Amino acid sequence: ERGRPGAVMSAYNRINQTYAAEHPFLLNQVLKGEWAYPGYVMSDWGGCHSAETAAFAGLDQQSGQELDREAYFQTLGEAIDTGRLPESRLDDMVRRILWAMFEHGLFDHPEPPAGGIDREADLDIAQRAAEAGIVLLKNDGVLPLPSDVGSIAVIGFTADIGVLAGGGSSSVVPWDGYAREFKPESNSRWASFLRQRYLPSSPLSTLKAAAPSASVQFDDGADVAAAAALAGRCDVAVVYAEQWTTEFIDVADLALPNGQEALIEAVAKANPNLVVVLQTGGPVTMPWLDRARGVLEAWYPGGRGAEAVAAVLFGQVNPSGRLPLTFPRSEADTPNPALPGAEIERGRFDVTYPEGADVGYRWYARSGRAPLFAFGHGLSYTSFSYANLIVEDASALTAALEVTNTGARAGTDTVQLYLTERGGQPTLRLLGWAKVALEPGETHTVTIIAEPRLLADYDVAAAGWRRPEGLFEVAIGSSATALSLHATVG
């Protein structure tokens, strides 16, 4: 069927009337052409619970059978033989999988390209990605660090050898192996999810390379007094803090574990020029924030993570990352301050979601809670201004405005468009954004087009999106809580 997109659609047209009657929504989406790419549907671990029921509902491949209760799809042959599943559905499943393989050249190029993998090129890409994703949360004038800084204290558990890697499926084995790995003492089949690993990208070495004339000294922070004493002897202290997370296991709380908060407090008392580099998979609380002059959220920064952090710390890269989530001031400000089901190893438990559909920044706006750092927040080593907002609401709501780099160095800004009021009722919803790179003093006009459904509600009875009557107020800002230009349309 290669080269014939219509073949897949024809396969769906041949599905029997039982399938069409039981699953009209899925079938109608396909027949109306709303699935532009004839890709296939595969399950995640634990996502499949039967054979023919899943196949009828559109599942083409059970890919997570290692952790599913059974290898359900091994019974498809028997389901077809007994007439419970039409053979045409199996043909469709196979066509979809083969289509994806042909589409991505697996048959045309079954062997890897000659010459092997370009290791350095791949690491360069990893570093550029990390640099773009690092978020400068706070900067009280301490950053960027001057290249002629006299002395730096580098403090953190493994800051001499590597950066933290996320757990589970996000953990990728580096070229020469992990710099350090901690394996749990467990024979459970879940043990692989509990391995805490560090990639061989050394913060200590990269800071030495970035400031070759400086005295750069290291302490792992195990002895808080010793770490504070080192910090007191240096011009700047950089603490690499971490919170390891993995799929399948929720963190117990939002605090930095293993005494790191006390370590940061002690270092801050010893050295007023404190910079904290966070390696976390999500938000953490920061009771020490007022004592730190600079804070970077580096996430789990990857194969050249330490190099990326150093480039931002010393201003070789102007930070441009923005938060994709909200950092709360305390756990009490979250919708569920207590972790539901924390006492259960695996099983069913009840969870309430008081935020409803207002997830994340929308919950904070609705409840009037001020976040520690808002969704969309991210600082730069330059500054930007917005002016001359023009909003039109024709086939789609469109906002155009001028963005000016008002600082002294080149930088990248992410302009965000939010819905703030609809039909006289306050709301908050991100409608779109635009990323623009500007030289000092440069002005550029950016245009943001909102997807129409973001102004609407889903009408279950009508099986479609319905836009309410009335006026819409929108705003431009640099985060969900930093809105400056407003306009009303409708």
CSV table of C-alpha atoms in Angstrom, one decimal:
chain,number,residue,atom,x,y,z
A,1,GLU,CA,0.0,0.0,0.0
A,2,ARG,CA,3.1,2.2,0.0
A,3,GLY,CA,2.4,5.7,-1.4
A,4,ARG,CA,-1.3,5.4,-1.1
A,5,PRO,CA,-2.7,7.4,1.8
A,6,GLY,CA,-6.2,6.6,0.7
A,7,ALA,CA,-5.7,2.9,1.4
A,8,VAL,CA,-5.8,3.5,5.1
A,9,MET,CA,-9.0,5.6,4.8
A,10,SER,CA,-10.5,2.8,2.7
A,11,ALA,CA,-9.6,0.3,5.4
A,12,TYR,CA,-11.6,2.4,7.9
A,13,ASN,CA,-14.5,2.6,5.5
A,14,ARG,CA,-14.6,-1.2,5.4
A,15,ILE,CA,-15.0,-1.5,9.2
A,16,ASN,CA,-18.3,-3.2,9.9
A,17,GLN,CA,-21.4,-1.6,11.2
A,18,THR,CA,-20.9,-2.9,14.7
A,19,TYR,CA,-17.7,-0.9,15.1
A,20,ALA,CA,-19.2,2.2,13.5
A,21,ALA,CA,-22.2,2.0,15.9
A,22,GLU,CA,-20.2,1.4,19.0
A,23,HIS,CA,-17.5,4.0,18.3
A,24,PRO,CA,-19.0,6.7,16.1
A,25,PHE,CA,-16.9,9.5,17.4
A,26,LEU,CA,-13.5,7.9,16.4
A,27,LEU,CA,-14.9,6.7,13.1
A,28,ASN,CA,-16.4,10.0,12.2
A,29,GLN,CA,-13.1,11.8,13.0
A,30,VAL,CA,-11.4,9.6,10.5
A,31,LEU,CA,-14.0,9.7,7.8
A,32,LYS,CA,-14.3,13.4,8.0
A,33,GLY,CA,-10.6,13.7,7.4
A,34,GLU,CA,-9.8,15.3,10.7
A,35,TRP,CA,-6.9,12.9,11.1
A,36,ALA,CA,-4.6,14.4,8.5
A,37,TYR,CA,-1.7,11.9,9.1
A,38,PRO,CA,-2.6,8.2,9.0
A,39,GLY,CA,-0.4,7.4,12.0
A,40,TYR,CA,-1.0,4.5,14.3
A,41,VAL,CA,-2.0,4.3,18.0
A,42,MET,CA,0.1,2.5,20.5
A,43,SER,CA,-0.3,2.0,24.2
A,44,ASP,CA,1.9,3.1,27.1
A,45,TRP,CA,2.7,0.7,29.9
A,46,GLY,CA,-0.4,-0.2,31.8
A,47,GLY,CA,-2.6,1.4,29.2
A,48,CYS,CA,-4.1,-1.7,27.7
A,49,HIS,CA,-6.7,-3.8,29.5
A,50,SER,CA,-8.1,-6.1,26.9
A,51,ALA,CA,-7.6,-7.2,23.4
A,52,GLU,CA,-10.6,-6.7,21.1
A,53,THR,CA,-12.1,-3.9,23.2
A,54,ALA,CA,-8.9,-1.9,22.8
A,55,ALA,CA,-8.6,-2.8,19.1
A,56,PHE,CA,-12.2,-1.8,18.5
A,57,ALA,CA,-11.5,1.6,20.2
A,58,GLY,CA,-8.6,2.3,17.9
A,59,LEU,CA,-5.5,0.8,19.5
A,60,ASP,CA,-3.2,-0.6,16.9
A,61,GLN,CA,-0.3,-1.9,19.0
A,62,GLN,CA,0.2,-3.0,22.6
A,63,SER,CA,3.6,-1.6,23.2
A,64,GLY,CA,3.8,-1.8,27.0
A,65,GLN,CA,3.1,-5.4,27.7
A,66,GLU,CA,6.2,-5.7,29.9
A,67,LEU,CA,4.2,-3.9,32.6
A,68,ASP,CA,0.6,-4.7,31.5
A,69,ARG,CA,-1.2,-7.5,33.4
A,70,GLU,CA,-1.2,-9.6,30.3
A,71,ALA,CA,0.1,-9.7,26.7
A,72,TYR,CA,-3.5,-9.1,25.6
A,73,PHE,CA,-2.8,-8.7,21.8
A,74,GLN,CA,-1.6,-12.3,21.6
A,75,THR,CA,-5.3,-13.3,21.7
A,76,LEU,CA,-6.2,-11.2,18.6
A,77,GLY,CA,-6.0,-14.3,16.4
A,78,GLU,CA,-8.5,-16.2,18.5
A,79,ALA,CA,-10.8,-13.1,18.6
A,80,ILE,CA,-10.8,-13.0,14.8
A,81,ASP,CA,-11.3,-16.7,14.4
A,82,THR,CA,-14.4,-16.6,16.6
A,83,GLY,CA,-15.8,-13.5,14.9
A,84,ARG,CA,-15.5,-11.1,17.8
A,85,LEU,CA,-13.1,-8.9,15.9
A,86,PRO,CA,-13.4,-8.3,12.1
A,87,GLU,CA,-10.3,-9.3,10.1
A,88,SER,CA,-10.5,-5.9,8.3
A,89,ARG,CA,-9.6,-4.2,11.6
A,90,LEU,CA,-6.5,-6.3,11.9
A,91,ASP,CA,-5.6,-5.4,8.3
A,92,ASP,CA,-6.1,-1.7,9.2
A,93,MET,CA,-3.8,-2.1,12.2
A,94,VAL,CA,-1.0,-3.6,10.1
A,95,ARG,CA,-1.4,-1.0,7.4
A,96,ARG,CA,-1.0,1.8,9.9
A,97,ILE,CA,2.1,0.3,11.4
A,98,LEU,CA,3.7,-0.3,8.0
A,99,TRP,CA,2.7,3.2,6.9
A,100,ALA,CA,4.7,4.7,9.7
A,101,MET,CA,7.7,2.5,9.0
A,102,PHE,CA,7.7,3.5,5.3
A,103,GLU,CA,7.0,7.1,6.1
A,104,HIS,CA,10.2,7.3,8.2
A,105,GLY,CA,12.4,5.3,5.8
A,106,LEU,CA,12.9,2.1,7.7
A,107,PHE,CA,12.6,0.0,4.6
A,108,ASP,CA,14.5,2.4,2.3
A,109,HIS,CA,17.4,2.8,4.8
A,110,PRO,CA,17.5,-0.3,7.0
A,111,GLU,CA,21.1,0.4,8.1
A,112,PRO,CA,22.5,3.4,10.0
A,113,PRO,CA,24.3,5.9,7.8
A,114,ALA,CA,28.0,5.3,7.1
A,115,GLY,CA,30.5,6.9,9.3
A,116,GLY,CA,28.6,6.3,12.6
A,117,ILE,CA,27.1,8.9,14.9
A,118,ASP,CA,28.6,12.4,15.2
A,119,ARG,CA,29.0,12.5,18.9
A,120,GLU,CA,30.2,16.1,19.2
A,121,ALA,CA,27.4,17.4,17.0
A,122,ASP,CA,24.8,15.6,19.1
A,123,LEU,CA,26.3,17.0,22.3
A,124,ASP,CA,26.3,20.5,20.8
A,125,ILE,CA,22.6,20.1,20.1
A,126,ALA,CA,22.0,18.9,23.6
A,127,GLN,CA,23.8,21.9,25.0
A,128,ARG,CA,21.9,24.4,22.8
A,129,ALA,CA,18.6,22.8,24.0
A,130,ALA,CA,19.7,23.1,27.6
A,131,GLU,CA,20.7,26.7,27.2
A,132,ALA,CA,17.4,27.6,25.7
A,133,GLY,CA,15.5,25.8,28.4
A,134,ILE,CA,17.3,27.2,31.5
A,135,VAL,CA,15.1,29.7,33.3
A,136,LEU,CA,16.6,32.7,35.2
A,137,LEU,CA,14.2,32.9,38.1
A,138,LYS,CA,15.9,35.7,40.2
A,139,ASN,CA,18.8,38.0,39.5
A,140,ASP,CA,19.7,40.7,42.1
A,141,GLY,CA,22.6,42.0,40.0
A,142,VAL,CA,24.9,39.1,40.7
A,143,LEU,CA,24.6,37.7,37.2
A,144,PRO,CA,26.2,37.4,34.7
A,145,LEU,CA,29.4,36.6,36.7
A,146,PRO,CA,32.4,38.6,35.5
A,147,SER,CA,35.1,36.7,33.7
A,148,ASP,CA,37.7,38.2,36.1
A,149,VAL,CA,36.0,37.0,39.3
A,150,GLY,CA,38.6,36.2,41.8
A,151,SER,CA,37.3,33.1,43.6
A,152,ILE,CA,34.2,30.8,43.3
A,153,ALA,CA,33.0,28.3,45.8
A,154,VAL,CA,31.2,25.4,44.0
A,155,ILE,CA,29.0,23.5,46.4
A,156,GLY,CA,26.8,20.5,45.8
A,157,PHE,CA,26.5,16.7,46.2
A,158,THR,CA,28.0,15.7,42.8
A,159,ALA,CA,28.9,19.2,41.5
A,160,ASP,CA,32.5,17.9,41.0
A,161,ILE,CA,31.5,15.1,38.6
A,162,GLY,CA,28.1,15.4,37.0
A,163,VAL,CA,24.6,16.8,36.6
A,164,LEU,CA,21.4,15.0,37.7
A,165,ALA,CA,19.4,12.9,35.2
A,166,GLY,CA,15.7,12.3,35.4
A,167,GLY,CA,14.5,8.9,36.3
A,168,GLY,CA,12.7,6.2,34.4
A,169,SER,CA,12.3,6.5,30.7
A,170,SER,CA,13.8,9.9,30.6
A,171,SER,CA,17.2,8.5,31.7
A,172,VAL,CA,19.4,8.1,28.7
A,173,VAL,CA,22.7,6.2,29.0
A,174,PRO,CA,25.6,8.6,28.1
A,175,TRP,CA,28.5,7.6,25.8
A,176,ASP,CA,30.9,6.6,28.4
A,177,GLY,CA,28.4,5.6,31.1
A,178,TYR,CA,27.0,7.5,34.1
A,179,ALA,CA,29.3,9.5,36.3
A,180,ARG,CA,27.6,8.1,39.3
A,181,GLU,CA,24.6,5.7,39.8
A,182,PHE,CA,22.7,4.8,42.9
A,183,LYS,CA,20.8,1.5,42.7
A,184,PRO,CA,18.1,0.6,45.2
A,185,GLU,CA,18.4,-2.6,47.2
A,186,SER,CA,15.3,-4.2,45.7
A,187,ASN,CA,14.4,-7.1,43.5
A,188,SER,CA,11.1,-5.5,42.5
A,189,ARG,CA,10.4,-5.1,38.9
A,190,TRP,CA,10.0,-1.4,39.6
A,191,ALA,CA,13.7,-1.1,40.7
A,192,SER,CA,14.8,0.3,37.4
A,193,PHE,CA,12.6,3.3,38.1
A,194,LEU,CA,14.5,4.0,41.3
A,195,ARG,CA,18.0,4.4,40.0
A,196,GLN,CA,19.4,7.9,40.6
A,197,ARG,CA,21.9,8.7,37.9
A,198,TYR,CA,24.3,11.5,37.1
A,199,LEU,CA,25.6,12.4,33.6
A,200,PRO,CA,29.3,13.1,33.2
A,201,SER,CA,29.1,16.9,32.7
A,202,SER,CA,31.1,18.4,35.6
A,203,PRO,CA,29.9,21.8,37.0
A,204,LEU,CA,33.3,22.2,38.7
A,205,SER,CA,35.3,21.6,35.6
A,206,THR,CA,33.1,23.9,33.4
A,207,LEU,CA,33.3,26.8,35.9
A,208,LYS,CA,37.1,26.4,36.0
A,209,ALA,CA,37.1,26.6,32.2
A,210,ALA,CA,34.8,29.6,32.1
A,211,ALA,CA,37.0,31.5,34.6
A,212,PRO,CA,40.5,30.2,34.1
A,213,SER,CA,42.1,33.0,36.2
A,214,ALA,CA,39.8,32.4,39.2
A,215,SER,CA,40.4,30.2,42.2
A,216,VAL,CA,37.5,27.7,41.9
A,217,GLN,CA,37.1,25.3,44.9
A,218,PHE,CA,34.7,22.5,45.6
A,219,ASP,CA,32.8,21.2,48.6
A,220,ASP,CA,30.1,18.5,48.4
A,221,GLY,CA,28.0,20.1,51.2
A,222,ALA,CA,27.9,17.0,53.4
A,223,ASP,CA,29.5,19.1,56.2
A,224,VAL,CA,27.4,22.2,56.3
A,225,ALA,CA,29.9,24.1,58.4
A,226,ALA,CA,32.8,23.3,56.1
A,227,ALA,CA,30.8,24.3,53.0
A,228,ALA,CA,29.8,27.6,54.7
A,229,ALA,CA,33.5,28.3,55.6
A,230,LEU,CA,34.6,27.7,52.0
A,231,ALA,CA,31.8,30.1,50.8
A,232,GLY,CA,33.0,32.7,53.3
A,233,ARG,CA,36.5,32.7,51.8
A,234,CYS,CA,35.3,33.2,48.2
A,235,ASP,CA,33.9,36.1,46.2
A,236,VAL,CA,30.9,34.1,44.9
A,237,ALA,CA,29.2,30.9,46.0
A,238,VAL,CA,27.4,28.7,43.6
A,239,VAL,CA,25.3,25.9,45.1
A,240,TYR,CA,24.0,23.2,42.8
A,241,ALA,CA,20.8,21.9,44.5
A,242,GLU,CA,18.7,19.0,43.3
A,243,GLN,CA,15.5,17.1,43.7
A,244,TRP,CA,15.4,13.8,41.9
A,245,THR,CA,12.1,12.7,40.4
A,246,THR,CA,11.0,9.8,38.2
A,247,GLU,CA,7.9,8.5,36.5
A,248,PHE,CA,5.7,6.2,38.5
A,249,ILE,CA,6.6,7.8,41.9
A,250,ASP,CA,5.3,11.2,43.2
A,251,VAL,CA,7.6,13.3,45.4
A,252,ALA,CA,6.6,13.4,49.0
A,253,ASP,CA,6.7,17.2,49.1
A,254,LEU,CA,8.1,20.2,47.3
A,255,ALA,CA,11.1,20.8,49.6
A,256,LEU,CA,14.7,20.2,48.5
A,257,PRO,CA,15.7,16.9,50.2
A,258,ASN,CA,18.7,15.7,52.2
A,259,GLY,CA,19.3,18.9,54.2
A,260,GLN,CA,19.9,21.1,51.2
A,261,GLU,CA,17.7,23.9,52.5
A,262,ALA,CA,19.8,24.2,55.6
A,263,LEU,CA,23.0,24.1,53.5
A,264,ILE,CA,21.8,27.0,51.3
A,265,GLU,CA,20.8,29.0,54.4
A,266,ALA,CA,24.3,28.5,55.9
A,267,VAL,CA,26.1,29.4,52.7
A,268,ALA,CA,23.9,32.5,52.3
A,269,LYS,CA,24.9,33.7,55.8
A,270,ALA,CA,28.6,33.2,54.9
A,271,ASN,CA,28.5,34.8,51.5
A,272,PRO,CA,26.0,37.4,50.3
A,273,ASN,CA,26.8,36.7,46.6
A,274,LEU,CA,25.0,33.4,46.5
A,275,VAL,CA,23.7,31.8,43.3
A,276,VAL,CA,21.6,28.7,43.5
A,277,VAL,CA,21.3,26.3,40.4
A,278,LEU,CA,18.3,24.1,40.7
A,279,GLN,CA,18.3,20.7,39.1
A,280,THR,CA,14.7,19.6,39.5
A,281,GLY,CA,11.9,18.0,37.5
A,282,GLY,CA,9.3,20.5,38.7
A,283,PRO,CA,8.6,23.3,41.2
A,284,VAL,CA,10.2,23.4,44.7
A,285,THR,CA,9.6,25.7,47.6
A,286,MET,CA,12.3,28.2,48.4
A,287,PRO,CA,12.3,29.4,52.0
A,288,TRP,CA,15.9,30.7,51.4
A,289,LEU,CA,14.9,32.8,48.3
A,290,ASP,CA,15.4,36.2,50.0
A,291,ARG,CA,19.0,35.2,50.9
A,292,ALA,CA,20.0,34.2,47.4
A,293,ARG,CA,21.0,36.9,44.9
A,294,GLY,CA,20.5,34.7,41.8
A,295,VAL,CA,18.5,31.5,41.1
A,296,LEU,CA,18.6,29.4,37.9
A,297,GLU,CA,16.2,26.6,37.1
A,298,ALA,CA,18.3,24.2,35.0
A,299,TRP,CA,15.9,21.2,35.2
A,300,TYR,CA,17.7,18.0,34.3
A,301,PRO,CA,20.0,19.6,31.8
A,302,GLY,CA,21.4,16.6,29.9
A,303,GLY,CA,24.7,15.6,28.3
A,304,ARG,CA,26.3,19.0,28.4
A,305,GLY,CA,24.2,20.4,31.2
A,306,ALA,CA,27.1,21.8,33.2
A,307,GLU,CA,28.4,23.6,30.1
A,308,ALA,CA,25.0,25.1,29.4
A,309,VAL,CA,24.7,26.3,33.0
A,310,ALA,CA,28.2,27.8,32.9
A,311,ALA,CA,27.4,29.6,29.7
A,312,VAL,CA,24.4,31.3,31.3
A,313,LEU,CA,26.1,32.0,34.6
A,314,PHE,CA,29.0,33.9,32.8
A,315,GLY,CA,26.7,35.6,30.2
A,316,GLN,CA,28.0,33.7,27.1
A,317,VAL,CA,24.4,32.9,26.6
A,318,ASN,CA,21.6,35.3,27.5
A,319,PRO,CA,18.9,33.3,29.3
A,320,SER,CA,15.6,33.1,27.5
A,321,GLY,CA,13.8,30.1,29.0
A,322,ARG,CA,10.3,30.5,30.5
A,323,LEU,CA,8.5,28.5,33.2
A,324,PRO,CA,6.0,25.9,31.7
A,325,LEU,CA,4.4,25.6,35.2
A,326,THR,CA,3.8,27.6,38.4
A,327,PHE,CA,6.1,27.6,41.4
A,328,PRO,CA,3.9,27.9,44.5
A,329,ARG,CA,5.0,29.8,47.6
A,330,SER,CA,4.1,26.8,49.8
A,331,GLU,CA,2.5,23.4,49.5
A,332,ALA,CA,-0.6,24.9,51.2
A,333,ASP,CA,-1.2,26.9,48.0
A,334,THR,CA,-1.6,23.8,45.8
A,335,PRO,CA,-5.0,22.3,45.1
A,336,ASN,CA,-4.1,19.1,46.9
A,337,PRO,CA,-1.6,19.9,49.7
A,338,ALA,CA,-1.7,16.3,50.9
A,339,LEU,CA,-0.6,13.6,48.5
A,340,PRO,CA,-3.6,11.3,47.9
A,341,GLY,CA,-2.8,7.6,48.2
A,342,ALA,CA,0.7,8.2,49.5
A,343,GLU,CA,0.4,5.3,51.9
A,344,ILE,CA,-0.6,2.9,49.2
A,345,GLU,CA,2.1,1.0,47.2
A,346,ARG,CA,-0.2,0.3,44.3
A,347,GLY,CA,-3.9,0.2,44.0
A,348,ARG,CA,-7.0,2.4,43.8
A,349,PHE,CA,-7.8,5.4,45.9
A,350,ASP,CA,-10.0,8.5,45.7
A,351,VAL,CA,-8.7,11.8,44.5
A,352,THR,CA,-10.6,15.1,44.3
A,353,TYR,CA,-9.6,17.8,41.9
A,354,PRO,CA,-10.9,21.1,43.3
A,355,GLU,CA,-9.3,23.0,40.4
A,356,GLY,CA,-11.5,21.3,37.8
A,357,ALA,CA,-10.4,22.3,34.4
A,358,ASP,CA,-8.5,25.3,35.8
A,359,VAL,CA,-5.2,23.5,36.0
A,360,GLY,CA,-2.0,25.3,36.9
A,361,TYR,CA,-1.8,29.0,36.5
A,362,ARG,CA,-5.6,29.2,36.0
A,363,TRP,CA,-6.1,27.7,39.5
A,364,TYR,CA,-3.9,30.4,41.0
A,365,ALA,CA,-5.7,33.1,39.2
A,366,ARG,CA,-9.1,31.8,40.2
A,367,SER,CA,-8.2,31.3,43.8
A,368,GLY,CA,-6.4,34.6,44.2
A,369,ARG,CA,-3.2,32.9,45.3
A,370,ALA,CA,0.1,34.7,44.4
A,371,PRO,CA,2.7,32.3,43.1
A,372,LEU,CA,6.3,32.3,44.0
A,373,PHE,CA,7.2,32.3,40.3
A,374,ALA,CA,4.4,32.5,37.7
A,375,PHE,CA,3.7,30.4,34.6
A,376,GLY,CA,5.6,32.0,31.8
A,377,HIS,CA,8.2,33.7,34.1
A,378,GLY,CA,11.8,34.0,33.0
A,379,LEU,CA,14.3,36.8,33.3
A,380,SER,CA,17.0,38.0,30.8
A,381,TYR,CA,20.2,40.0,30.9
A,382,THR,CA,18.5,42.6,28.8
A,383,SER,CA,15.0,44.2,29.0
A,384,PHE,CA,12.0,44.5,26.7
A,385,SER,CA,9.1,46.8,26.3
A,386,TYR,CA,5.7,46.4,24.5
A,387,ALA,CA,3.7,49.0,22.7
A,388,ASN,CA,1.0,49.7,20.1
A,389,LEU,CA,-1.2,46.6,20.7
A,390,ILE,CA,-3.8,46.1,17.9
A,391,VAL,CA,-6.3,43.2,18.3
A,392,GLU,CA,-8.7,42.1,15.6
A,393,ASP,CA,-11.4,39.4,15.9
A,394,ALA,CA,-12.4,38.1,12.5
A,395,SER,CA,-12.0,34.5,11.5
A,396,ALA,CA,-9.5,34.2,14.4
A,397,LEU,CA,-8.5,36.6,17.2
A,398,THR,CA,-5.2,38.2,16.2
A,399,ALA,CA,-3.0,40.4,18.3
A,400,ALA,CA,-0.1,42.5,16.8
A,401,LEU,CA,2.3,44.7,18.9
A,402,GLU,CA,5.7,46.2,18.8
A,403,VAL,CA,8.5,44.6,21.0
A,404,THR,CA,11.6,46.6,21.7
A,405,ASN,CA,14.9,45.5,23.2
A,406,THR,CA,15.5,48.4,25.7
A,407,GLY,CA,18.7,46.9,27.2
A,408,ALA,CA,22.4,46.9,26.3
A,409,ARG,CA,22.8,43.4,24.8
A,410,ALA,CA,21.0,41.1,22.4
A,411,GLY,CA,18.3,38.8,23.8
A,412,THR,CA,15.2,36.8,23.1
A,413,ASP,CA,11.8,37.5,24.5
A,414,THR,CA,8.7,35.4,24.6
A,415,VAL,CA,5.6,37.6,24.3
A,416,GLN,CA,2.5,36.0,25.7
A,417,LEU,CA,-1.2,36.6,24.9
A,418,TYR,CA,-3.8,35.9,27.6
A,419,LEU,CA,-7.6,35.9,27.7
A,420,THR,CA,-8.5,37.8,30.9
A,421,GLU,CA,-12.2,38.4,30.6
A,422,ARG,CA,-15.1,36.7,28.7
A,423,GLY,CA,-18.7,37.8,28.7
A,424,GLY,CA,-18.1,40.1,31.8
A,425,GLN,CA,-16.5,37.2,33.8
A,426,PRO,CA,-12.8,37.3,34.8
A,427,THR,CA,-10.8,34.4,33.5
A,428,LEU,CA,-7.2,33.6,32.6
A,429,ARG,CA,-6.2,31.5,29.6
A,430,LEU,CA,-3.1,31.5,27.5
A,431,LEU,CA,-4.1,32.1,23.9
A,432,GLY,CA,-0.7,32.1,22.2
A,433,TRP,CA,2.8,33.4,22.2
A,434,ALA,CA,5.6,34.6,20.0
A,435,LYS,CA,9.4,34.4,20.4
A,436,VAL,CA,11.5,37.2,19.0
A,437,ALA,CA,15.3,37.7,19.1
A,438,LEU,CA,16.3,41.4,19.1
A,439,GLU,CA,19.6,43.4,19.1
A,440,PRO,CA,19.9,46.3,21.5
A,441,GLY,CA,17.5,49.1,20.6
A,442,GLU,CA,15.8,47.0,17.9
A,443,THR,CA,12.0,47.0,17.5
A,444,HIS,CA,10.0,44.2,15.8
A,445,THR,CA,6.3,43.8,15.2
A,446,VAL,CA,5.1,40.4,16.3
A,447,THR,CA,1.7,38.8,15.6
A,448,ILE,CA,0.0,36.1,17.7
A,449,ILE,CA,-3.1,34.2,16.4
A,450,ALA,CA,-5.3,32.5,18.9
A,451,GLU,CA,-6.8,29.1,18.2
A,452,PRO,CA,-10.6,29.7,18.0
A,453,ARG,CA,-11.5,26.9,20.4
A,454,LEU,CA,-9.5,28.7,23.2
A,455,LEU,CA,-12.3,31.3,23.3
A,456,ALA,CA,-15.0,28.7,23.4
A,457,ASP,CA,-16.5,26.0,25.6
A,458,TYR,CA,-17.2,22.4,24.6
A,459,ASP,CA,-20.9,21.8,24.2
A,460,VAL,CA,-21.5,18.1,25.0
A,461,ALA,CA,-25.0,18.1,23.5
A,462,ALA,CA,-23.9,19.7,20.3
A,463,ALA,CA,-20.6,17.7,20.2
A,464,GLY,CA,-18.7,20.8,19.3
A,465,TRP,CA,-17.1,24.0,20.5
A,466,ARG,CA,-19.4,26.9,21.3
A,467,ARG,CA,-18.2,30.5,21.6
A,468,PRO,CA,-20.2,32.6,24.0
A,469,GLU,CA,-21.7,36.0,23.1
A,470,GLY,CA,-20.2,39.2,24.5
A,471,LEU,CA,-16.9,41.0,24.7
A,472,PHE,CA,-13.5,39.4,25.2
A,473,GLU,CA,-10.7,41.2,27.0
A,474,VAL,CA,-7.1,40.1,26.2
A,475,ALA,CA,-3.8,41.2,27.6
A,476,ILE,CA,-0.1,41.0,26.6
A,477,GLY,CA,2.5,40.1,29.2
A,478,SER,CA,5.8,38.4,30.1
A,479,SER,CA,4.1,35.9,32.4
A,480,ALA,CA,0.6,34.9,33.7
A,481,THR,CA,0.9,37.6,36.4
A,482,ALA,CA,2.9,40.3,34.5
A,483,LEU,CA,0.3,41.7,32.1
A,484,SER,CA,0.8,45.2,30.7
A,485,LEU,CA,-1.2,45.9,27.5
A,486,HIS,CA,-4.9,45.3,27.4
A,487,ALA,CA,-7.6,45.3,24.7
A,488,THR,CA,-11.3,44.5,24.3
A,489,VAL,CA,-12.9,42.9,21.2
A,490,GLY,CA,-16.1,41.2,20.3
